[in-house]
Amino acid sequence: MNIGMAFDQNLIRQACVTIESILAVNRDEAVTFFFILLGVSDSDIELLKKSICGRAGMHVYRVQEALLNELPLHDLYLSPGTYLRLFFEQMLSFEIEKLLYLDVDIIVTDSLLPLWNESLDGYSMAAARDYSCYRKSVYDRLGYDKNDLYFNAGVLLINLSYWRKNSVSRRALDFIAQNPEVCRYHDQDALNYILHGTVKFISNSFNAMIYFFRKDSESFFNNRDEFVKISEQLKNPVVIHYVLSEKPWSRKYHSYKYPFANLWLFFRKKSRVRIRLQKERGRTGKFRQFVKAVLAACHLRKPSLPPDYDDYFIDVSDTESQLLQKMILLSKG
């Protein structure tokens, strides 16, 4: 199973938590990691080796920031590293025809083999639908029909043969450079534009985005039946995706008790690489919150969530407890 991850030096330790979850629940599978990294040192790479600890193969590719400097960033708190996933097509050996890409803000709770075994014949890749981008304005902005749907780029089963044959990465980078104002969600928007109509849509259990657990999440769906179908898929999430602006490595995420916070903490503790929870301090933190609010008002980023968990999210404590029990049993096995 080929797993790709792409991030910069600021997310090394966070990635180690994701890696720990992947290896904990896929211990019987032959896993090889392919990392595309930005701004990392040799000591950073040693941390990745320590995290894997001989349990999987590992290949590292470094990208120079100069290659990304001209690409737009609509969020002040993103780095150019957000575009790194576009480079797998070019940097991996042609012998590698399929890759499972995973974002860093993810925890894996079950085997990835059913996802890995999805057939990609005739498809550019497999991905889960992003229901937060349901408005007609999204499709009008990107210029394609709403029936082709919009996917989230945090979990991608990529048909690298298709991407190479059709120069997907080059076309996406060109589209971003030529239409910076259109790509509000950066390479995710570009990939949706380039690949619409060629994507195999998979169960959202493989990309259980945290916003699904909002009390008002039914408003994202076209009809009640669709909402019920996705709700059933989310009863057994295989991949939990922390898509909020506050991430599980921040103290704020845990003080607000957002969904599946304890599950992330479990793998943080199990990780062979230590990571401290981040805290915003003083004026800098207040300024960051002010800028986030302005960007959200301008529709340039998804809004931060209010701190009142009980009013905003459904109760996932039973699901989380079941997952934690399963993880504890696995760790003892």
Short mmCIF file of C-alpha atoms in Angstrom, two decimals:
data_model
loop_
_atom_site.label_atom_id
_atom_site.label_comp_id
_atom_site.label_asym_id
_atom_site.label_seq_id
_atom_site.Cartn_x
_atom_site.Cartn_y
_atom_site.Cartn_z
CA MET A 1 0.00 0.00 0.00
CA ASN A 2 1.57 3.27 -1.16
CA ILE A 3 0.69 6.20 1.10
CA GLY A 4 1.63 9.77 0.20
CA MET A 5 1.84 12.73 2.57
CA ALA A 6 3.03 16.25 1.81
CA PHE A 7 3.81 19.01 4.31
CA ASP A 8 6.36 21.57 5.45
CA GLN A 9 8.70 21.73 8.45
CA ASN A 10 5.98 23.15 10.69
CA LEU A 11 3.92 19.96 10.50
CA ILE A 12 6.55 17.26 11.02
CA ARG A 13 5.43 16.30 14.52
CA GLN A 14 1.75 16.50 13.66
CA ALA A 15 2.36 14.16 10.73
CA CYS A 16 3.91 11.65 13.14
CA VAL A 17 0.56 11.38 14.96
CA THR A 18 -1.18 10.58 11.68
CA ILE A 19 1.54 8.06 10.80
CA GLU A 20 1.08 6.34 14.17
CA SER A 21 -2.65 5.92 13.56
CA ILE A 22 -2.06 4.52 10.06
CA LEU A 23 0.44 1.93 11.22
CA ALA A 24 -1.54 0.97 14.33
CA VAL A 25 -4.58 -0.19 12.35
CA ASN A 26 -2.75 -1.45 9.24
CA ARG A 27 -0.06 -3.48 10.95
CA ASP A 28 -0.69 -6.56 8.78
CA GLU A 29 -0.26 -4.63 5.54
CA ALA A 30 2.93 -3.82 3.66
CA VAL A 31 2.96 -0.01 3.77
CA THR A 32 5.37 2.35 2.04
CA PHE A 33 5.29 6.07 2.77
CA PHE A 34 6.18 8.69 0.17
CA PHE A 35 6.80 12.11 1.70
CA ILE A 36 7.06 15.32 -0.30
CA LEU A 37 8.51 17.92 2.06
CA LEU A 38 9.20 21.64 2.10
CA GLY A 39 11.79 23.45 4.20
CA VAL A 40 12.78 20.42 6.26
CA SER A 41 16.14 19.70 7.87
CA ASP A 42 17.93 16.38 8.21
CA SER A 43 16.83 16.28 11.85
CA ASP A 44 13.19 16.63 10.72
CA ILE A 45 13.61 13.60 8.49
CA GLU A 46 15.10 11.70 11.42
CA LEU A 47 11.87 12.37 13.32
CA LEU A 48 9.89 10.72 10.52
CA LYS A 49 12.22 7.73 10.63
CA LYS A 50 11.80 7.54 14.39
CA SER A 51 8.02 7.66 13.98
CA ILE A 52 7.96 4.81 11.47
CA CYS A 53 10.58 2.83 13.41
CA GLY A 54 11.07 0.16 10.76
CA ARG A 55 7.35 -0.65 10.53
CA ALA A 56 7.02 0.58 6.94
CA GLY A 57 9.07 1.68 3.96
CA MET A 58 9.86 5.36 3.52
CA HIS A 59 10.92 7.61 0.65
CA VAL A 60 11.55 11.35 0.97
CA TYR A 61 11.42 13.99 -1.76
CA ARG A 62 12.25 17.63 -1.10
CA VAL A 63 10.79 20.58 -2.99
CA GLN A 64 12.41 24.00 -3.15
CA GLU A 65 10.14 26.82 -2.01
CA ALA A 66 11.13 28.87 -5.05
CA LEU A 67 8.96 26.53 -7.15
CA LEU A 68 5.90 27.60 -5.17
CA ASN A 69 6.49 31.29 -4.50
CA GLU A 70 4.34 32.52 -7.38
CA LEU A 71 1.27 30.54 -6.35
CA PRO A 72 -1.47 32.45 -4.50
CA LEU A 73 -2.34 31.99 -0.82
CA HIS A 74 -5.79 33.24 0.17
CA ASP A 75 -5.30 32.22 3.80
CA LEU A 76 -2.58 34.02 5.77
CA TYR A 77 -2.00 30.90 7.84
CA LEU A 78 -1.32 28.53 4.98
CA SER A 79 2.16 27.98 3.67
CA PRO A 80 3.10 27.18 0.06
CA GLY A 81 3.20 23.59 1.31
CA THR A 82 -0.52 23.34 0.60
CA TYR A 83 0.39 22.77 -3.07
CA LEU A 84 2.85 19.93 -2.47
CA ARG A 85 0.38 17.12 -3.23
CA LEU A 86 0.48 18.22 -6.88
CA PHE A 87 4.08 16.98 -7.19
CA PHE A 88 3.57 13.25 -6.63
CA GLU A 89 2.80 12.74 -10.31
CA GLN A 90 6.19 14.14 -11.29
CA MET A 91 8.43 12.93 -8.47
CA LEU A 92 7.44 9.29 -7.97
CA SER A 93 8.80 6.49 -10.12
CA PHE A 94 6.70 5.51 -13.14
CA GLU A 95 6.55 2.02 -11.64
CA ILE A 96 4.20 3.43 -8.99
CA GLU A 97 0.77 3.61 -10.61
CA LYS A 98 -1.45 4.19 -7.58
CA LEU A 99 -1.06 6.29 -4.44
CA LEU A 100 -3.26 6.95 -1.42
CA TYR A 101 -2.73 10.58 -0.44
CA LEU A 102 -3.62 11.65 3.12
CA ASP A 103 -3.57 15.10 4.72
CA VAL A 104 -1.77 15.66 8.01
CA ASP A 105 -4.92 16.61 9.96
CA ILE A 106 -6.23 13.04 9.84
CA ILE A 107 -6.58 10.04 12.13
CA VAL A 108 -7.11 6.54 10.70
CA THR A 109 -9.24 4.18 12.77
CA ASP A 110 -9.47 1.03 10.63
CA SER A 111 -7.85 -0.80 7.76
CA LEU A 112 -7.26 1.24 4.63
CA LEU A 113 -7.18 -1.88 2.47
CA PRO A 114 -10.83 -1.64 1.29
CA LEU A 115 -10.11 1.89 0.06
CA TRP A 116 -6.77 0.86 -1.46
CA ASN A 117 -8.47 -1.97 -3.37
CA GLU A 118 -10.99 0.33 -5.07
CA SER A 119 -10.71 -0.08 -8.83
CA LEU A 120 -9.61 3.06 -10.65
CA ASP A 121 -10.17 1.75 -14.16
CA GLY A 122 -11.43 4.68 -16.22
CA TYR A 123 -11.08 7.15 -13.33
CA SER A 124 -8.50 9.82 -12.52
CA MET A 125 -8.83 9.06 -8.81
CA ALA A 126 -11.27 8.23 -6.01
CA ALA A 127 -12.33 10.82 -3.42
CA ALA A 128 -15.16 11.68 -1.06
CA ARG A 129 -17.64 14.46 -1.71
CA ASP A 130 -17.17 17.71 0.19
CA TYR A 131 -20.71 18.65 1.15
CA SER A 132 -19.64 21.99 2.62
CA CYS A 133 -19.14 23.18 -0.97
CA TYR A 134 -22.72 22.51 -2.02
CA ARG A 135 -23.79 25.95 -3.15
CA LYS A 136 -24.39 26.69 -6.82
CA SER A 137 -21.95 29.61 -6.51
CA VAL A 138 -19.07 27.14 -6.05
CA TYR A 139 -19.79 25.49 -9.41
CA ASP A 140 -20.43 28.84 -11.09
CA ARG A 141 -17.07 30.08 -9.83
CA LEU A 142 -15.26 27.01 -11.15
CA GLY A 143 -17.29 26.82 -14.34
CA TYR A 144 -18.63 23.28 -14.40
CA ASP A 145 -21.95 21.51 -13.84
CA LYS A 146 -23.10 20.82 -10.29
CA ASN A 147 -23.96 17.23 -11.26
CA ASP A 148 -20.22 16.48 -11.46
CA LEU A 149 -19.99 17.22 -7.71
CA TYR A 150 -17.10 18.62 -5.65
CA PHE A 151 -14.61 16.49 -3.71
CA ASN A 152 -12.42 17.16 -0.71
CA ALA A 153 -8.71 16.75 -1.47
CA GLY A 154 -7.65 15.52 1.99
CA VAL A 155 -8.04 11.85 1.05
CA LEU A 156 -7.26 10.94 -2.56
CA LEU A 157 -6.72 7.52 -4.12
CA ILE A 158 -4.76 8.71 -7.13
CA ASN A 159 -4.46 6.94 -10.47
CA LEU A 160 -0.94 8.14 -11.20
CA SER A 161 -0.97 6.58 -14.68
CA TYR A 162 -3.98 8.73 -15.57
CA TRP A 163 -2.40 11.82 -14.04
CA ARG A 164 0.81 11.38 -16.00
CA LYS A 165 -0.95 10.64 -19.26
CA ASN A 166 -3.14 13.72 -18.87
CA SER A 167 -0.56 16.06 -17.24
CA VAL A 168 -2.94 16.73 -14.36
CA SER A 169 -0.41 18.45 -12.09
CA ARG A 170 0.88 20.77 -14.81
CA ARG A 171 -2.66 21.70 -15.85
CA ALA A 172 -3.67 22.33 -12.24
CA LEU A 173 -0.66 24.57 -11.60
CA ASP A 174 -1.35 26.47 -14.82
CA PHE A 175 -5.00 26.92 -13.88
CA ILE A 176 -4.03 28.29 -10.45
CA ALA A 177 -1.49 30.69 -11.94
CA GLN A 178 -3.93 31.95 -14.56
CA ASN A 179 -6.98 32.11 -12.25
CA PRO A 180 -5.75 32.98 -8.75
CA GLU A 181 -8.98 34.73 -7.81
CA VAL A 182 -11.03 31.64 -8.75
CA CYS A 183 -9.04 29.17 -6.61
CA ARG A 184 -10.25 30.14 -3.16
CA TYR A 185 -9.42 26.66 -1.91
CA HIS A 186 -6.15 26.56 -3.78
CA ASP A 187 -5.19 23.26 -5.42
CA GLN A 188 -8.42 21.61 -4.26
CA ASP A 189 -10.38 24.00 -6.46
CA ALA A 190 -7.97 23.49 -9.34
CA LEU A 191 -8.18 19.69 -9.13
CA ASN A 192 -11.97 19.82 -9.02
CA TYR A 193 -11.94 21.98 -12.15
CA ILE A 194 -9.40 19.84 -14.02
CA LEU A 195 -10.85 16.46 -13.04
CA HIS A 196 -14.60 17.00 -12.79
CA GLY A 197 -16.45 14.15 -14.43
CA THR A 198 -13.50 11.72 -14.05
CA VAL A 199 -13.61 11.14 -10.27
CA LYS A 200 -14.95 8.04 -8.54
CA PHE A 201 -16.85 9.14 -5.45
CA ILE A 202 -16.39 6.92 -2.40
CA SER A 203 -18.04 6.57 0.99
CA ASN A 204 -17.56 9.48 3.37
CA SER A 205 -16.52 6.94 5.99
CA PHE A 206 -13.13 7.27 4.27
CA ASN A 207 -13.16 11.04 4.80
CA ALA A 208 -15.33 11.85 7.80
CA MET A 209 -14.92 15.61 7.88
CA ILE A 210 -15.59 17.10 11.30
CA TYR A 211 -18.26 19.48 10.02
CA PHE A 212 -20.47 16.42 9.33
CA PHE A 213 -21.01 16.28 13.08
CA ARG A 214 -22.51 19.76 13.31
CA LYS A 215 -26.12 19.90 14.43
CA ASP A 216 -27.04 21.84 11.30
CA SER A 217 -25.18 19.55 8.89
CA GLU A 218 -28.42 18.42 7.25
CA SER A 219 -28.55 21.83 5.56
CA PHE A 220 -25.60 20.74 3.35
CA PHE A 221 -27.60 17.99 1.67
CA ASN A 222 -30.03 18.07 -1.23
CA ASN A 223 -32.59 15.87 0.49
CA ARG A 224 -33.30 13.90 3.62
CA ASP A 225 -32.41 10.53 2.05
CA GLU A 226 -28.91 11.75 1.18
CA PHE A 227 -28.42 13.01 4.74
CA VAL A 228 -29.53 9.66 6.19
CA LYS A 229 -27.17 7.77 3.85
CA ILE A 230 -24.14 9.82 4.90
CA SER A 231 -25.14 9.60 8.57
CA GLU A 232 -25.05 5.81 8.28
CA GLN A 233 -21.58 5.93 6.72
CA LEU A 234 -20.33 8.08 9.58
CA LYS A 235 -21.33 5.58 12.25
CA ASN A 236 -18.10 3.72 11.46
CA PRO A 237 -15.59 6.33 10.29
CA VAL A 238 -12.37 4.87 8.89
CA VAL A 239 -10.67 8.23 8.37
CA ILE A 240 -11.47 11.21 10.59
CA HIS A 241 -10.53 14.52 9.00
CA TYR A 242 -10.12 17.54 11.28
CA VAL A 243 -11.04 20.15 8.69
CA LEU A 244 -11.83 22.96 11.13
CA SER A 245 -9.63 26.05 11.24
CA GLU A 246 -8.73 24.97 14.79
CA LYS A 247 -6.69 21.78 14.61
CA PRO A 248 -6.44 19.00 17.23
CA TRP A 249 -2.86 20.01 18.02
CA SER A 250 -4.10 23.34 19.40
CA ARG A 251 -5.11 23.78 23.03
CA LYS A 252 -8.22 25.60 21.88
CA TYR A 253 -9.54 22.52 20.07
CA HIS A 254 -9.43 20.54 23.31
CA SER A 255 -10.67 23.32 25.59
CA TYR A 256 -13.76 23.58 23.38
CA LYS A 257 -14.10 19.77 23.34
CA TYR A 258 -14.59 19.54 19.61
CA PRO A 259 -15.39 16.10 18.09
CA PHE A 260 -12.88 13.26 18.38
CA ALA A 261 -10.39 15.35 20.36
CA ASN A 262 -9.57 12.43 22.68
CA LEU A 263 -8.94 10.10 19.76
CA TRP A 264 -6.26 12.42 18.42
CA LEU A 265 -4.76 12.69 21.93
CA PHE A 266 -4.62 8.88 22.13
CA PHE A 267 -2.39 8.68 19.05
CA ARG A 268 -0.39 11.69 20.19
CA LYS A 269 0.47 9.71 23.30
CA LYS A 270 1.26 6.56 21.29
CA SER A 271 3.48 8.41 18.82
CA ARG A 272 7.21 7.82 19.10
CA VAL A 273 7.71 11.55 18.50
CA ARG A 274 6.61 14.04 21.14
CA ILE A 275 4.38 17.00 20.26
CA ARG A 276 3.20 19.82 22.48
CA LEU A 277 -0.22 21.33 22.07
CA GLN A 278 0.00 24.79 20.56
CA LYS A 279 -1.35 27.86 22.26
CA GLU A 280 -2.02 31.33 20.87
CA ARG A 281 -0.63 33.99 23.15
CA GLY A 282 -1.34 37.61 23.91
CA ARG A 283 -1.86 40.17 21.18
CA THR A 284 -0.63 37.84 18.46
CA GLY A 285 -3.44 35.40 19.19
CA LYS A 286 -6.07 38.15 19.20
CA PHE A 287 -4.74 39.54 15.94
CA ARG A 288 -4.86 36.09 14.34
CA GLN A 289 -8.50 35.72 15.41
CA PHE A 290 -9.30 39.16 13.98
CA VAL A 291 -7.72 38.29 10.62
CA LYS A 292 -9.55 34.93 10.55
CA ALA A 293 -12.85 36.71 11.11
CA VAL A 294 -12.13 39.19 8.29
CA LEU A 295 -11.16 36.41 5.89
CA ALA A 296 -14.28 34.44 6.78
CA ALA A 297 -16.47 37.50 6.21
CA CYS A 298 -14.89 37.86 2.76
CA HIS A 299 -15.51 34.14 2.08
CA LEU A 300 -11.77 33.52 1.75
CA ARG A 301 -11.68 30.86 4.45
CA LYS A 302 -14.12 28.63 6.28
CA PRO A 303 -15.24 30.37 9.49
CA SER A 304 -13.91 29.37 12.88
CA LEU A 305 -16.43 27.65 15.09
CA PRO A 306 -17.88 29.17 18.27
CA PRO A 307 -16.70 27.72 21.57
CA ASP A 308 -20.11 26.40 22.62
CA TYR A 309 -19.70 22.75 21.66
CA ASP A 310 -23.07 21.61 23.07
CA ASP A 311 -24.99 23.99 20.81
CA TYR A 312 -22.93 23.35 17.70
CA PHE A 313 -22.16 19.61 17.49
CA ILE A 314 -24.02 16.39 17.98
CA ASP A 315 -22.71 14.16 20.78
CA VAL A 316 -20.10 11.75 19.36
CA SER A 317 -18.84 10.50 22.72
CA ASP A 318 -20.27 6.99 22.24
CA THR A 319 -18.65 6.60 18.82
CA GLU A 320 -15.38 7.99 20.11
CA SER A 321 -15.44 5.67 23.16
CA GLN A 322 -15.97 2.65 20.91
CA LEU A 323 -13.09 3.70 18.68
CA LEU A 324 -10.81 4.28 21.67
CA GLN A 325 -11.65 0.86 23.08
CA LYS A 326 -10.79 -0.70 19.74
CA MET A 327 -7.49 1.20 19.62
CA ILE A 328 -6.59 0.12 23.16
CA LEU A 329 -7.28 -3.53 22.31
CA LEU A 330 -5.18 -3.22 19.17
CA SER A 331 -2.28 -1.70 21.09
CA LYS A 332 -2.33 -4.67 23.48
CA GLY A 333 -2.42 -7.21 20.67
#
